[in-house]
Amino acid sequence: MNHLDPQRHVRGESQYLDDVPEQQGTLFAAVYESPLAHGVLNGLDLSAAQRSPGVVRILTAQDIPGRNQIGGIVPDEPLLAEGHVHFRGQPVALVLARTEQQAHAALKLIQADIEPLPVITDPRQAAAQGELIVPPRTFRIGDSAGAFAGCAHVFEGVAESGGQEHLYIETQGAYAFPTELGGVKIISSTQGPTAVQRHCAVVLGIGMHQIEVDVTRLGGGFGGKEDQATPWGCLAALGAFLTKRPVKLVLDRMADMRMTGKRHPYSSDFKIGLDQDLKILAYEVTYYQNAGAAADLSPAVLERTLFHTTNAYCIPNVTAAANSCRTNLPPNTAFRGFGGPQGMFVIESAITKAAEALGVLPSEIQRRNLLREGDLFPYRQPAEGCHAEQAWDTAAELFDLDGQRAAVAKFNQDNQLFKKGVAMMPICFGISFTKTFMNQTRALVHIYTDGSVGISTGAVEMGQGVNTKIAQVAARTLGISINRIKIESTNTTRVANTSPSAASATADLNGKATELACLALRERLLRHASTEFAVDYEGIIIENEQVLAAGIPAETTWEKLVSSAFVRRVALTENAHYATPGVHFDASTESGHPFAYHVYGTALTTATVDCLRGTYTIDSVQIAHDFGQSFNPAIDRGQIEGGAVQGIGWMTLEEVSYNNEGRLLSNSLNSYKIPDLYSVPAVLDVHFLDTPGHPNAILRAKAVGEPPLMYGIGAYFALRDAVRAFRPGTALPLVAPLTPERVLGALYPEFVTVGQLAAS
Ligand code: LUZ
Ligand code: MOS
């Protein structure tokens, strides 16, 4: 079964926000952004812009009829700046004009009177000044302070990881239409239709029932549209509500890069203690998360960092403290992995530092400390169905770790100016929203009288193939062809109060709700068949569109079953609710069972560094991954490949850079590099481990969205290994991304100093 959409994508038939035909009278919106990162907003001069050709109206905070508030977790974020500006790119005013060009032309005529205030871009500086988004949190198990005393080896260090631009192909946007009862319908490029609906209702001061949000598909999200599609939806809705005309707002690429938040950069202190046998006895870590100017999802991201503090390892004594630090950058947000990768980078850094100091391979420490069945995570959920060792050992054997190491050693002996490196990267990722209440959704399934089926759920298709999977689940459960099934747009009037499509849980949650609805419909139809044909209900099945049981006529097809059920007034619609069983968490003790299950795997990565130039290639990434029982290996493999490459980008090429005034320097694809086809490893193997899956996973096929991103961390350590082959024994900073500039600096520390991009 292939992904259902790509053929339509390639033919240009798939409908995105910008493909919606424009209604007559549509106004085009453009956002006036704060030109400074921090300051007092004394006034706005809109007069010239208001006289500009085509301008119909310019909206500011004063025009908001409800509350000027779109904070998702903490109410600390205005839709339009009021009194102060807190980051460069913060929306201050909205120009509505007859054409997009006229709206953009008018932006240039707006003058803001802003009194500058000091700008903070560094999270540690923010923490030192008490600028925390929420109080710090600490996860604790055992007694780390006490355990260090008994350690043979103790190492300390600092690790830093950078931001990451989502770079969804479709930029942020929304198209809003006034509706007849004073409400608004919004077509939004969002992962969270309900989030857009809820915040629009607050901003407009009307009920959620007056707001309808509809999503057909997104051209990518990666977390960037989990919370941060909301401002554009609200701004378009505000325009439509006040002017009674349709309003379309689409960000161009550079505006999107300037105005939206990214993956959180982290700066972290770590301390790791091992015994003689390389068992990790104690680990302490303090994270400083660069949250940007408002909370957005930062507290939840911070929490997921804590949940992934020890990656795939069992460490008996852990203290992990986390600070979410307020800076004058655009609010950072969800990004595939959601804080997990940042936490895992630090423990891998600590292990590598220890290994380098002890003169052993990092893999010796890694392998010795992998989780086993029943081991406790620092939040006291046991590892259940643990495949950490199986994944590692399979990868090591199947991909011949020893042989590859020997070949690399030989290569490094034979070559002076090119060096190769190797790294193993185990992963363990928890599946579920960490906020237990978010693990719920619904599915609405209609069987039409001709036997075709329409399905609505809370799932948003963003390229990940969730619609294909839901259609497969329905086809299997009902025993019919997938060609009869249509997955409808995601719409808040059909499925309400949904969580965003996020946390790798979308196929599990919405697939399970669909399965429940289809099971109920199947049972109803089979009961009808048993009455109609006077046969025992227990023996009847539907298979390949045939209704089968002794006593049922051979020509009884799905279509006949459905039409006869309709005539007998059997309900052909079902609405099912699914809530993940067994998940709970108590924040007062920082313990519980937050995850439905964990996903495991291991990647073996090799890289080659050109030691004259600092350039490099990631040669191979070979992965043994725990899919459970995949029912769509094509889609699932694609997620692993894409995630691994996106993770490699985060760890190597992609450098989000702001200057000290909070201005984004990496503001286009000239200065922000992402992996392209040429930087994908020539060898990218994905082995499907033989694992049973989990009953909470849809059809026992485990979640695949976020876990593979963290395989990319292996690329960082493979490069580091290669650099150390050129300069044995050198102490390298643990700073990511390891760009070619940083590699050159590491190869020639006496000649090359790596600073920031020059301010342009
Ligand atoms: N969003 C969220 C997420 O609200 N909670 C989560 O735990 C999460 N995890 C990953 C990605 N998005
Ligand atoms: Mo995501 S980071 O699961 O939107």
Coordinates of C-alpha atoms and ligand atoms in Angstrom, one line a residue, residues 191 222-226 334-338 462 501-504 706, ligand 2:
Q191 CA -1.5 21.2 12.7
F222 CA 7.3 19.6 11.6
G223 CA 5.9 21.2 14.7
G224 CA 6.1 24.7 13.3
K225 CA 2.3 24.8 12.8
E226 CA 1.4 23.1 16.1
A334 CA 7.5 22.6 18.7
F335 CA 9.9 21.0 16.3
R336 CA 10.0 17.2 15.6
G337 CA 11.3 15.6 18.8
F338 CA 10.0 18.5 20.9
M462 CA 0.9 17.2 6.5
S501 CA -1.5 16.5 15.0
A502 CA 1.7 16.2 17.0
A503 CA 3.7 14.1 19.4
S504 CA 4.0 11.3 16.8
E706 CA 9.6 12.0 15.7
Ligands
MOS2 MO1 5.2 18.0 16.7 S1 7.0 18.7 17.3 O1 4.9 16.6 17.1 O2 4.2 19.1 16.2

